[in-house]
Amino acid sequence: MPNRETLNLDILGQACPACLLVALREINENRDKLKKGEIEIIIRTDHRDATRTIPDFAKAMGYAVDIKRIETYYEIKIGKRK
Amino acid sequence: MKHPQKNKRPSIAELQKENFALKEANSRYVRYIRDKVNQLLQVMGTLPLNPEELDDNTLLDFDPIGIVAVAFDQVLDHLRETNRELVIARDELQAIFDATGVGISIIDMDFRIIKCNEKQRELLVDSDISDIDGRYCYEVYCGKESPGLDCPAIDTMATGRSVIIREVEKKGKHFQIVTTPFKDSEGNTVGVIEVLLDITEKKRAEDAEKMQRGFYLAEKSKLATVIESLSDGLFVTDRDGTIISFNNAARRITGYSTTDVVGLPYDRFLGMLSGSLPVIEMNKNTELNIQTKDDRQLIISITSSLVKNSEGEDIGKVFTFRDITEEKQRQEIYYRTEKLVALGQLSAGIAHELNTPLGSILGYARLLMKNKKLDTIQKERLEIIAEQAKRSSAIIKGLLNFARQSNPSLRNINDANINDILTDVLKLLQTEIEKHNIDILTDFEETPSIKVDVRQVEQAVLNIILNAIQAIKDKGKISIKTSCKNNFVKIEIKDNGPGIPDEIKPKIFDPFFTTKPVGEGTGLGLSISAGIISEHGGSIDVESMEGNGATFTITLPINNSEV
């Protein structure tokens, strides 16, 4: 399996809807790589609502989403759908 | 607005107005953009943008509408792909659904058919019905107007559990039905899945097998009846020689019950019967002396043969036997009589031959002795000659006596009833009696049993009766009477033959005395009878008048210390 790039997006401190739009922008710019499985995006946010809106949309767009809680913030991993 | 002149510059008031209008228009456009962005954000399920969050220029640079558009493009792509996959999956399922060998049907809680596969159609739907969706399952499948009382779907609907019916008949075929509940995401039963398996062929095979088994059992029972009805004893052993069956006649003859015998090795059983280990040859009759369970002595004729199965392998042996005791006894008596007859004839021949020269010797010795001119020595010598001749004659007589009496079988003393003995003897002579057209009259009194050698007494009585038959020659009457008096049993045998002339009467019990021509009869019969009776401590007498038949009277003691 080819090495996957990881794109880290830090939107700690940002509130909705800006965090959603920023996340979407990153996804859009990497849509081809994401679809092929060449990249995965890890988003860090401390905004609780973002853990609902971002995964909802990312899934509707056909990506696999994984959410982890790390102490004071959340990590949302977006990658190719299995 | 006034149309400006070519060289006239617009007034400040006009510019102010224009500016104001442009500002207003601008606000409207910005407001529109912000409102639409917020509308989009709302659709996406997130909060609207705070006006303070992004200023107009940043907002435009940020291009939120563009971002959302591209995002939705991906969403649409994903939808299309998912739809494609769903269509393929659905087609696959449909193919499996139709290709399966069982009938599958799905009904709702009102018994209406939601789905039905090809096999189900083939099995239960009449060919003239094409559209069955929405119709009642009991109508289409079962040809009924309402659900049957034992319909498993009702059960499944009520209990939410699967139900199996192992055999049911519908439209001339036999099926196994399984109904499973179809539940929604909350676990409520909203329909029933019915699976139908056609077991008609299997049932047909089972029924055929049952019928075959029935025939087989009937034949088996017929065979068993035949075996039980046989008059010959029959027992069967398996390959190891263990007795596995023992028929009715075998039980009757040997006195042993089935439980006594089944399970024993056959040689042990034969050992029990005969006291030794006999060798029974295959397909040949072997004679065996046996003792029954109730201590009767019998002679049986037994043979065995192999039992083979349909492939020709040996699976055991079958033994058949028959009680030949009576037959043997009869044979023995006849053989003995014949032996005696032969011996008697031989003896008679010899005696006749010897008597003549002896007679001459004696005669001439006596003649010579009459000569007065003999001296003492000569007289003595002649006396010796005469004596020796007489002695030789006595020896011959003794030899003849011995020949008559030499019977290799030991004397067998038993309690017997004279009436039974007479009955048996009459049976033995049945053929002769019929041949000579003789009527037999019997008058048997109740007599106690006496201790005798049954064979010998039979022989004695037989000779007398045979004598009577031969005297009568053709058509006559013999009457036999038994009675009991004073510690003696009396037998009177009377015939209406020609009778015995007086001059012969004293000689009839002499050995070799016969009135028959030479070669016919030996003259031994009555002498043998006399010998036997006297040895039993009894006596024989005869009364007769010429032309008026003869009566032989035998007396035998009841308590015989001599015997």
XYZ file of C-alpha atoms in Angstrom:
645
model
C 0.000 0.000 0.000
C 1.461 3.400 -1.015
C 2.337 5.680 1.795
C -0.520 7.826 2.715
C -0.033 11.538 3.180
C -1.524 13.059 6.217
C -2.857 16.564 6.108
C -3.217 18.138 9.511
C -5.731 20.908 9.870
C -5.722 22.817 13.093
C -8.888 24.814 13.662
C -8.725 24.969 17.406
C -10.432 28.075 18.651
C -12.522 28.458 15.527
C -16.275 28.442 15.827
C -19.002 27.221 13.519
C -19.761 27.777 10.716
C -16.272 28.883 9.881
C -14.722 25.572 11.005
C -17.084 23.617 8.776
C -16.332 25.801 5.772
C -12.594 25.624 6.376
C -12.749 21.840 6.686
C -14.811 21.583 3.523
C -12.358 23.755 1.652
C -9.482 21.440 2.563
C -11.519 18.387 1.580
C -12.475 19.965 -1.735
C -8.889 20.833 -2.582
C -7.842 17.219 -1.912
C -10.915 15.435 -3.230
C -9.091 13.378 -5.883
C -6.371 12.216 -3.503
C -8.922 11.438 -0.832
C -10.981 9.378 -3.270
C -7.932 7.377 -4.346
C -6.870 6.851 -0.756
C -3.589 8.695 -1.213
C -4.250 11.144 1.561
C -6.057 11.400 4.827
C -7.005 14.596 6.610
C -6.837 14.957 10.366
C -8.745 17.931 11.730
C -8.226 19.212 15.231
C -11.031 21.178 16.747
C -12.272 22.038 20.179
C -15.711 23.024 18.928
C -18.186 20.377 19.931
C -20.698 21.098 17.245
C -18.029 20.553 14.652
C -17.866 16.901 15.641
C -21.400 16.604 14.308
C -21.432 18.834 11.257
C -18.082 17.891 9.746
C -18.510 14.093 9.990
C -22.115 14.308 8.747
C -21.078 16.109 5.641
C -17.904 14.189 5.048
C -19.899 10.936 5.139
C -22.533 12.303 2.776
C -19.657 13.120 0.437
C -18.648 9.468 0.572
C -15.661 9.497 2.914
C -14.876 7.432 5.991
C -14.829 9.437 9.178
C -13.294 8.604 12.507
C -13.628 10.795 15.609
C -11.312 10.640 18.589
C -11.413 12.651 21.746
C -8.020 13.722 23.035
C -8.250 15.501 26.380
C -9.121 19.028 25.529
C -9.853 18.691 21.841
C -11.230 16.380 19.175
C -9.518 14.715 16.258
C -11.566 14.004 13.162
C -9.896 11.729 10.635
C -11.207 11.755 7.106
C -10.114 9.142 4.582
C -11.210 6.896 1.716
C -14.350 4.868 2.211
C -13.591 1.219 2.610
C -32.379 63.138 -14.055
C -31.380 65.934 -16.248
C -29.410 64.935 -19.211
C -25.958 66.395 -18.535
C -24.460 68.909 -21.154
C -21.345 67.931 -22.892
C -19.026 70.199 -20.963
C -21.056 70.397 -17.782
C -19.576 68.637 -14.769
C -22.146 66.795 -12.485
C -23.036 68.690 -9.359
C -21.975 67.548 -5.929
C -25.610 66.966 -5.079
C -25.934 64.690 -8.032
C -22.795 62.795 -7.098
C -23.986 62.476 -3.530
C -27.249 61.035 -4.734
C -25.464 58.600 -7.030
C -23.145 57.542 -4.266
C -25.989 56.939 -1.919
C -27.789 54.844 -4.509
C -24.656 52.816 -5.258
C -24.062 52.263 -1.559
C -27.578 51.051 -1.137
C -27.316 48.739 -4.106
C -24.029 47.430 -2.778
C -25.576 46.748 0.607
C -28.361 44.914 -1.064
C -25.934 42.752 -3.015
C -23.799 42.016 0.050
C -26.912 41.281 2.089
C -28.061 38.921 -0.640
C -24.738 37.139 -0.676
C -24.651 36.809 3.122
C -28.267 35.685 3.237
C -27.708 33.030 0.605
C -24.523 31.854 2.275
C -26.467 31.515 5.501
C -29.232 29.733 3.651
C -26.720 27.255 2.361
C -25.188 26.857 5.795
C -28.617 26.167 7.191
C -29.233 23.483 4.597
C -25.940 21.942 5.585
C -27.080 21.812 9.137
C -24.793 24.348 10.625
C -25.136 27.800 12.122
C -25.314 30.953 10.022
C -22.263 33.146 9.722
C -21.888 35.835 12.292
C -21.614 39.168 10.526
C -18.663 39.991 12.802
C -16.883 36.787 11.904
C -15.959 37.648 8.399
C -15.892 41.075 6.824
C -17.168 41.475 3.309
C -13.825 41.239 1.566
C -12.688 38.182 3.555
C -16.054 36.690 2.924
C -15.645 37.105 -0.806
C -12.093 35.833 -0.764
C -13.190 32.902 1.324
C -15.768 32.002 -1.339
C -18.128 30.042 0.941
C -20.627 29.494 -1.877
C -17.909 28.009 -4.030
C -16.843 25.692 -1.180
C -20.376 24.521 -0.621
C -20.894 23.959 -4.358
C -17.843 21.718 -4.632
C -18.863 19.914 -1.478
C -22.313 19.220 -2.916
C -20.726 17.999 -6.112
C -18.979 15.317 -4.093
C -22.209 14.501 -2.324
C -23.960 13.980 -5.639
C -21.116 11.835 -6.911
C -21.363 9.688 -3.848
C -25.106 9.378 -4.251
C -24.814 8.280 -7.825
C -22.229 5.685 -6.952
C -24.286 4.380 -4.059
C -27.304 4.107 -6.291
C -25.327 2.148 -8.849
C -24.175 -0.252 -6.159
C -27.707 -0.612 -4.836
C -29.044 -1.409 -8.250
C -26.426 -4.102 -8.766
C -27.081 -5.583 -5.318
C -30.772 -5.560 -5.897
C -30.386 -7.339 -9.227
C -28.164 -9.947 -7.622
C -30.644 -10.577 -4.854
C -33.470 -10.859 -7.297
C -31.526 -13.418 -9.307
C -30.806 -15.491 -6.195
C -34.365 -15.117 -5.057
C -35.672 -16.538 -8.279
C -33.055 -19.190 -8.835
C -33.356 -20.837 -5.447
C -34.882 -24.311 -5.249
C -37.360 -23.382 -2.580
C -40.443 -21.268 -2.897
C -40.101 -17.960 -1.079
C -42.969 -15.638 -0.443
C -43.359 -12.566 1.749
C -46.707 -11.505 3.079
C -47.813 -8.575 5.178
C -49.870 -8.767 8.360
C -53.056 -8.814 6.304
C -51.936 -11.918 4.437
C -51.375 -9.949 1.272
C -48.529 -11.101 -0.951
C -45.727 -8.571 -1.099
C -43.184 -10.677 -2.868
C -43.090 -14.097 -4.457
C -40.210 -15.883 -6.214
C -40.335 -17.974 -9.354
C -40.225 -21.300 -7.564
C -43.177 -20.360 -5.400
C -45.087 -19.459 -8.504
C -44.189 -22.755 -10.066
C -45.247 -24.720 -7.012
C -48.408 -23.081 -5.849
C -49.689 -20.430 -8.235
C -52.100 -21.555 -10.917
C -50.691 -20.843 -14.344
C -53.590 -18.712 -15.390
C -52.933 -16.125 -12.704
C -50.271 -13.608 -13.661
C -50.589 -10.759 -11.207
C -50.518 -11.776 -7.586
C -49.039 -8.800 -5.755
C -51.465 -7.586 -3.163
C -53.682 -10.664 -3.394
C -54.376 -12.808 -0.377
C -51.882 -15.648 0.060
C -54.556 -18.089 1.242
C -56.478 -17.402 -1.941
C -53.635 -17.747 -4.386
C -51.566 -20.480 -2.706
C -54.110 -22.511 -0.832
C -57.264 -21.889 -2.823
C -59.122 -20.916 0.335
C -61.345 -17.993 1.237
C -59.755 -17.342 4.596
C -56.577 -18.389 6.347
C -56.584 -22.057 7.356
C -56.767 -22.846 11.058
C -53.388 -24.523 11.002
C -51.654 -21.912 8.845
C -48.202 -21.438 10.322
C -48.112 -17.777 9.313
C -50.807 -17.011 11.866
C -48.626 -18.544 14.535
C -45.583 -16.592 13.446
C -47.542 -13.372 13.355
C -48.828 -13.969 16.849
C -45.622 -15.171 18.505
C -42.958 -13.465 16.431
C -41.201 -16.818 16.144
C -40.414 -19.221 13.323
C -42.719 -22.176 12.784
C -41.989 -25.397 10.901
C -44.630 -27.680 9.449
C -43.021 -30.933 8.379
C -45.659 -32.148 5.996
C -48.702 -30.602 4.438
C -50.548 -31.229 1.234
C -51.555 -28.452 -1.118
C -52.756 -28.714 -4.701
C -51.793 -32.390 -4.926
C -48.200 -31.964 -3.777
C -46.524 -32.424 -0.416
C -44.507 -29.613 1.190
C -42.475 -28.667 4.189
C -43.196 -25.065 5.219
C -41.102 -22.716 7.383
C -42.496 -19.309 8.316
C -40.175 -16.668 9.734
C -41.176 -13.265 11.072
C -40.112 -10.207 9.101
C -39.331 -7.511 11.626
C -38.790 -3.781 11.419
C -35.905 -1.938 13.081
C -37.794 -1.815 16.355
C -38.335 -5.556 16.397
C -42.048 -5.527 15.588
C -43.297 -8.209 13.260
C -44.513 -6.511 10.149
C -44.672 -9.458 7.800
C -43.996 -13.151 7.359
C -41.456 -14.846 5.110
C -42.657 -18.251 3.973
C -40.247 -20.839 2.626
C -41.729 -23.845 0.832
C -39.852 -27.076 0.149
C -41.367 -29.608 -2.256
C -41.145 -33.049 -0.635
C -43.567 -34.856 -2.938
C -40.885 -37.114 -4.418
C -39.417 -37.865 -1.054
C -42.847 -38.733 0.290
C -43.551 -40.959 -2.649
C -40.296 -42.825 -2.016
C -41.138 -43.125 1.664
C -44.608 -44.463 0.908
C -43.203 -46.986 -1.555
C -40.703 -48.108 1.029
C -43.451 -48.442 3.637
C -45.477 -50.586 1.251
C -42.471 -52.747 0.505
C -41.817 -53.153 4.167
C -45.438 -54.161 4.592
C -45.086 -56.854 1.938
C -41.863 -58.060 3.400
C -43.358 -58.324 6.875
C -46.383 -60.170 5.511
C -44.166 -62.655 3.694
C -42.005 -63.054 6.742
C -45.030 -63.791 8.868
C -46.344 -66.259 6.277
C -43.034 -68.049 6.321
C -43.012 -68.140 10.084
C -46.507 -69.680 10.052
C -45.398 -72.329 7.580
C -42.391 -73.201 9.677
C -44.490 -73.430 12.802
C -47.025 -75.682 11.088
C -44.490 -78.199 9.848
C -44.785 -81.610 11.355
C -41.024 -82.066 11.231
C -38.901 -80.362 13.845
C -36.855 -77.514 12.442
C -34.200 -75.303 13.901
C -31.949 -72.753 12.280
C -28.452 -71.678 13.257
C -26.489 -68.604 12.299
C -23.002 -68.554 10.842
C -21.434 -69.233 14.237
C -23.626 -72.244 14.838
C -25.837 -70.542 17.411
C -29.454 -71.625 17.281
C -31.669 -68.712 16.338
C -35.031 -70.348 15.876
C -36.778 -73.491 17.039
C -40.145 -74.461 15.618
C -43.279 -75.836 17.184
C -42.717 -79.432 16.064
C -39.180 -79.341 17.449
C -40.568 -78.229 20.787
C -43.176 -80.941 20.739
C -40.786 -83.723 19.831
C -37.923 -82.798 22.142
C -39.889 -81.292 24.994
C -37.577 -78.272 25.130
C -38.984 -74.744 24.919
C -37.720 -71.978 22.699
C -36.056 -70.199 25.608
C -34.256 -73.413 26.550
C -32.692 -73.736 23.140
C -32.321 -70.410 21.339
C -28.878 -68.971 21.937
C -27.201 -72.329 22.451
C -24.546 -73.576 20.053
C -26.193 -76.364 18.066
C -23.643 -79.001 18.986
C -24.301 -78.318 22.637
C -28.015 -78.790 22.058
C -27.448 -82.024 20.186
C -25.186 -83.093 23.008
C -27.992 -82.373 25.467
C -30.289 -84.560 23.415
C -28.022 -87.455 22.622
C -25.396 -87.357 25.323
C -22.565 -87.219 22.819
C -21.366 -84.946 20.029
C -22.903 -86.408 16.926
C -21.767 -85.571 13.443
C -24.680 -84.583 11.295
C -23.857 -84.879 7.651
C -25.180 -82.343 5.205
C -28.141 -83.406 3.098
C -28.056 -86.946 4.461
C -30.216 -88.475 7.137
C -28.478 -89.387 10.364
C -30.235 -91.479 12.994
C -29.835 -90.331 16.556
C -30.948 -91.737 19.897
C -32.154 -88.868 22.024
C -33.592 -88.262 25.435
C -36.286 -85.609 25.586
C -36.553 -83.023 28.343
C -39.201 -85.183 29.998
C -36.986 -88.244 29.834
C -38.592 -90.038 26.908
C -36.265 -92.093 24.755
C -36.753 -91.399 21.075
C -35.008 -92.116 17.831
C -34.906 -89.236 15.378
C -33.728 -88.931 11.807
C -31.961 -85.625 11.396
C -30.383 -83.835 8.500
C -28.912 -80.431 7.904
C -28.370 -78.160 4.969
C -26.719 -74.825 4.368
C -28.668 -71.588 4.278
C -27.371 -69.121 1.761
C -28.277 -65.482 1.254
C -29.165 -63.909 -2.076
C -25.482 -63.422 -2.882
C -24.785 -67.092 -2.344
C -22.888 -66.631 0.912
C -23.415 -69.064 3.774
C -25.373 -67.431 6.554
C -26.186 -70.459 8.641
C -27.620 -73.945 8.691
C -31.068 -75.419 8.918
C -31.652 -78.723 10.706
C -34.783 -80.803 10.224
C -35.624 -83.935 12.114
C -38.417 -86.388 12.514
C -39.401 -88.818 15.216
C -38.847 -92.267 13.766
C -39.087 -94.212 17.004
C -42.216 -96.051 16.048
C -40.982 -96.637 12.543
C -37.760 -98.055 13.872
C -39.518 -100.304 16.300
C -41.639 -101.702 13.570
C -38.554 -102.266 11.466
C -36.807 -103.933 14.349
C -39.599 -106.396 14.896
C -39.731 -107.283 11.227
C -35.978 -107.602 10.965
C -35.883 -109.754 14.014
C -38.636 -111.928 12.726
C -36.914 -112.237 9.396
C -33.604 -112.903 11.029
C -35.160 -115.576 13.107
C -36.913 -116.925 10.098
C -33.670 -117.043 8.155
C -31.838 -118.552 11.075
C -34.653 -120.950 11.581
C -34.620 -121.982 7.960
C -30.896 -122.511 8.109
C -31.209 -124.466 11.302
C -34.103 -126.392 9.952
C -32.066 -127.260 6.934
C -29.102 -128.397 8.983
C -31.229 -130.268 11.440
C -33.011 -132.035 8.649
C -29.739 -132.917 7.027
C -28.174 -134.095 10.242
C -31.199 -135.894 11.586
C -31.214 -138.310 8.704
C -27.656 -139.644 9.072
C -28.068 -139.612 12.831
C -31.242 -141.576 12.451
C -29.374 -144.090 10.350
C -26.554 -144.353 12.878
C -28.967 -144.826 15.750
C -31.119 -147.208 13.785
C -28.355 -149.480 12.609
C -26.691 -149.415 16.023
C -29.948 -150.632 17.526
C -30.317 -153.185 14.800
C -26.834 -154.495 15.400
C -27.544 -154.665 19.128
C -30.372 -157.106 18.426
C -27.793 -159.694 17.327
C -27.639 -162.306 20.128
C -24.194 -163.408 19.025
C -22.531 -160.238 20.263
C -19.985 -160.407 23.010
C -20.033 -157.937 25.903
C -17.435 -155.601 24.442
C -19.208 -155.481 21.136
C -22.530 -154.800 22.891
C -20.915 -152.075 24.952
C -19.441 -150.445 21.887
C -22.767 -150.493 20.100
C -24.402 -148.945 23.153
C -21.833 -146.194 23.061
C -22.560 -145.613 19.397
C -26.281 -145.412 20.089
C -25.729 -143.104 23.035
C -23.502 -140.782 21.081
C -25.989 -140.633 18.283
C -28.693 -139.704 20.744
C -26.381 -137.213 22.309
C -25.659 -135.637 18.939
C -29.357 -135.332 18.401
C -29.689 -133.625 21.779
C -26.859 -131.285 20.933
C -28.573 -130.336 17.719
C -31.787 -129.745 19.610
C -29.919 -127.638 22.121
C -28.259 -125.704 19.306
C -31.600 -125.056 17.789
C -32.927 -123.906 21.097
C -29.984 -121.645 21.505
C -30.482 -120.293 17.963
C -34.060 -119.541 18.749
C -33.261 -117.797 21.926
C -30.107 -115.937 20.901
C -31.375 -112.423 20.599
C -28.561 -109.865 20.789
C -30.668 -107.142 22.382
C -30.800 -107.264 26.145
C -34.056 -108.051 27.782
C -35.768 -104.823 28.673
C -38.235 -105.125 31.479
C -40.822 -102.364 31.729
C -44.263 -101.836 33.086
C -46.663 -102.359 30.222
C -50.322 -102.850 29.619
C -51.233 -105.961 27.693
C -54.056 -104.159 25.907
C -51.601 -101.613 24.542
C -49.272 -104.373 23.394
C -52.120 -106.118 21.573
C -53.209 -102.845 19.946
C -49.682 -102.191 18.689
C -49.344 -105.713 17.307
C -52.652 -105.369 15.456
C -51.345 -102.141 13.958
C -48.216 -103.909 12.776
C -50.246 -106.648 11.139
C -52.699 -104.221 9.551
C -51.569 -104.966 6.012
C -51.723 -108.726 6.458
C -55.174 -108.456 8.046
C -56.480 -106.415 5.179
C -54.828 -108.646 2.604
C -56.567 -111.696 3.979
C -59.911 -109.905 4.434
C -60.072 -110.622 8.113
C -62.311 -108.962 10.654
C -60.720 -108.284 13.995
C -62.923 -108.144 17.088
C -61.402 -106.958 20.316
C -62.741 -107.187 23.815
C -60.278 -105.579 26.127
C -60.927 -105.524 29.825
C -59.138 -103.115 32.102
C -56.007 -104.895 33.134
C -53.267 -103.764 35.460
C -49.837 -103.236 34.012
C -47.373 -106.089 34.205
C -43.602 -106.242 34.153
C -42.546 -107.703 30.798
C -40.047 -107.379 28.013
C -42.413 -105.558 25.755
C -40.629 -106.457 22.511
C -40.605 -110.138 23.281
C -44.246 -110.267 24.355
C -45.127 -108.402 21.209
C -43.194 -111.004 19.240
C -44.984 -113.836 21.032
C -48.446 -112.396 20.448
C -47.609 -111.450 16.888
C -46.589 -115.003 16.008
C -49.846 -116.390 17.364
C -52.031 -113.890 15.563
C -50.013 -114.288 12.367
C -50.535 -118.005 12.699
C -54.275 -117.457 12.976
C -54.263 -115.220 9.900
C -52.349 -117.766 7.897
C -54.666 -120.542 9.069
C -57.728 -118.629 7.893
C -56.146 -117.927 4.528
C -58.941 -115.749 3.148
C -61.946 -114.122 4.768
C -62.515 -114.856 8.388
C -62.698 -113.531 11.892
C -60.211 -113.243 14.721
C -61.368 -112.167 18.123
C -59.037 -111.115 20.898
C -60.155 -110.896 24.505
C -58.236 -109.812 27.554
C -59.226 -110.363 31.124
C -57.784 -110.406 34.582
C -58.201 -113.040 37.243
C -56.405 -114.202 40.360
C -53.163 -112.374 39.833
C -53.017 -113.419 36.182
C -53.718 -111.604 32.977
C -55.373 -113.707 30.300
C -55.334 -113.223 26.553
C -57.597 -115.313 24.326
C -56.984 -115.284 20.608
C -59.699 -117.066 18.726
C -59.922 -117.654 15.021
C -62.530 -119.288 12.782
C -60.058 -121.058 10.574
C -59.935 -124.787 9.771
C -58.890 -125.678 13.298
C -56.185 -128.100 14.483
C -56.595 -131.881 14.223
C -56.111 -133.800 17.474
C -52.993 -135.669 16.402
C -51.163 -132.430 15.639
C -52.216 -130.513 18.711
C -49.447 -131.667 21.047
C -46.765 -130.945 18.443
C -47.630 -127.420 17.453
C -45.332 -125.770 20.004
C -42.398 -127.949 18.960
C -39.638 -126.169 17.139
C -39.610 -126.794 13.428
C -43.019 -128.359 13.506
C -45.045 -126.988 10.657
C -47.927 -128.053 8.506
C -46.797 -125.867 5.689
C -44.876 -127.272 2.719
C -41.071 -127.233 2.932
C -39.613 -123.830 2.370
C -42.738 -122.069 3.515
C -42.529 -121.160 7.159
C -40.131 -122.616 9.656
C -42.335 -124.048 12.341
C -40.522 -121.830 14.779
C -43.150 -119.163 15.377
C -45.239 -120.873 18.016
C -42.229 -122.425 19.719
C -40.690 -119.000 20.081
C -43.924 -117.649 21.518
C -44.057 -120.543 23.963
C -40.471 -119.928 25.003
C -41.051 -116.238 25.599
C -44.225 -116.749 27.595
C -42.693 -119.433 29.772
C -39.693 -117.267 30.501
C -42.104 -114.632 31.752
C -43.574 -117.156 34.107
C -46.709 -117.584 32.032
C -48.244 -120.298 29.873
C -49.874 -120.923 26.494
C -52.689 -123.302 25.815
C -54.638 -124.202 22.750
C -58.124 -125.454 22.252
C -59.378 -126.532 18.919
C -61.701 -128.824 17.042
C -61.045 -129.736 13.485
C -63.214 -127.617 11.229
C -64.077 -125.257 14.078
C -61.219 -122.807 14.455
C -58.727 -122.543 17.323
C -58.380 -120.589 20.530
C -54.944 -119.779 21.966
C -54.914 -118.724 25.578
C -51.918 -116.910 27.033
C -51.656 -116.275 30.726
C -49.106 -113.989 32.279
C -48.567 -113.387 35.966
C -49.024 -109.893 37.286
C -46.422 -110.023 40.023
C -43.578 -111.907 38.566
C -40.635 -112.484 40.837
C -38.915 -114.609 38.220
C -38.624 -111.877 35.663
